[in-house]
């Protein structure tokens, strides 16, 4: 993934946090020489050794898990907040006009080996963990036991589990680091004014502490 040095993010804790906050990943693999993409919510799991793994499930009818021979290399992309940046937001633009439009964004990219889990115990565990991850913020969290057992059994038979053993984790946090403090503040203020609060605040948080 190309990125100028000032936008690169290598800290695992920052990238893990982005994955947890924006768990809908784009799983990219190759089938018969053709690239394919699946949009799947993942759960990140840390390990004692190595960078960890991603866990999810797909419909049994989804070809992404079929014809897998051993480990298959895949790419998973997680996108956080993003926003268009107008050059009119830079105070310096009104002085020398040497500014152009751009786009700020946050992204984590995972390379790894795809493993298929096609047994009921593994699938049920994955469903329970992913459900807990997404339901933990609800006033009354939903659980698998809230649905009839016969219904859950049928659903489990209709899916397969997928795991991505992470071999490389990288990220880009393009947050106006290439602009001076005054221009970065102008971008932040305008984004917040337009309702893009998260990325607007992230721009100022990314500035070096002086």
XYZ file of C-alpha atoms in Angstrom, residues 3-87:
85
model
C 1.730 6.072 1.397
C 4.112 9.016 1.983
C 6.109 8.588 5.165
C 4.262 11.283 7.120
C 0.937 9.453 6.699
C 2.134 5.948 7.568
C 0.853 4.285 10.742
C 2.748 1.275 12.101
C 1.671 1.156 15.754
C -0.276 -2.110 16.250
C -2.426 -0.700 19.048
C -3.649 2.138 16.810
C -4.469 -0.199 13.922
C -6.135 -2.745 16.206
C -8.321 0.031 17.631
C -9.370 1.088 14.124
C -10.291 -2.506 13.217
C -12.358 -2.866 16.374
C -14.134 0.441 15.810
C -14.785 -0.211 12.094
C -15.033 -4.023 11.889
C -16.622 -4.230 8.420
C -13.651 -5.306 6.339
C -13.230 -5.845 2.613
C -11.803 -9.330 2.090
C -10.006 -9.535 -1.262
C -8.917 -12.850 -2.731
C -8.480 -14.466 -6.103
C -10.709 -17.131 -7.625
C -9.625 -18.748 -10.891
C -7.438 -15.762 -11.689
C -10.205 -13.226 -10.992
C -10.091 -10.829 -8.035
C -13.139 -10.833 -5.786
C -14.167 -8.751 -2.760
C -16.447 -9.630 0.156
C -17.691 -7.155 2.757
C -17.593 -8.990 6.091
C -17.598 -7.903 9.763
C -14.516 -9.294 11.522
C -13.413 -9.884 15.087
C -9.743 -9.222 15.814
C -8.064 -11.636 18.235
C -4.662 -11.016 19.763
C -2.188 -13.859 20.245
C 0.814 -14.363 22.526
C 3.046 -14.558 19.484
C 2.616 -12.872 16.140
C 0.261 -10.077 15.077
C -2.979 -11.976 15.749
C -5.867 -13.075 13.553
C -9.220 -12.016 12.137
C -12.368 -14.137 12.460
C -15.649 -13.995 10.553
C -18.170 -16.154 8.715
C -19.660 -16.236 5.235
C -22.651 -17.875 3.600
C -21.983 -21.440 2.524
C -23.031 -20.390 -0.990
C -20.248 -17.765 -1.065
C -17.440 -19.028 -3.322
C -14.757 -17.228 -1.265
C -14.163 -20.312 0.894
C -14.368 -22.925 -1.849
C -11.427 -24.499 -3.650
C -9.012 -23.380 -0.942
C -5.862 -25.502 -0.876
C -4.192 -25.075 2.489
C -3.419 -21.460 3.355
C -4.351 -18.871 0.745
C -2.987 -15.329 0.844
C -5.670 -12.660 1.127
C -5.941 -8.938 1.737
C -8.407 -7.304 4.158
C -9.007 -3.543 4.219
C -10.656 -1.635 7.072
C -11.627 1.983 6.433
C -12.238 4.435 9.228
C -13.406 8.028 8.877
C -12.765 9.937 5.667
C -13.666 13.331 4.240
C -13.120 15.638 1.296
C -10.877 18.610 2.056
C -11.570 21.886 0.265
C -8.599 24.188 -0.413
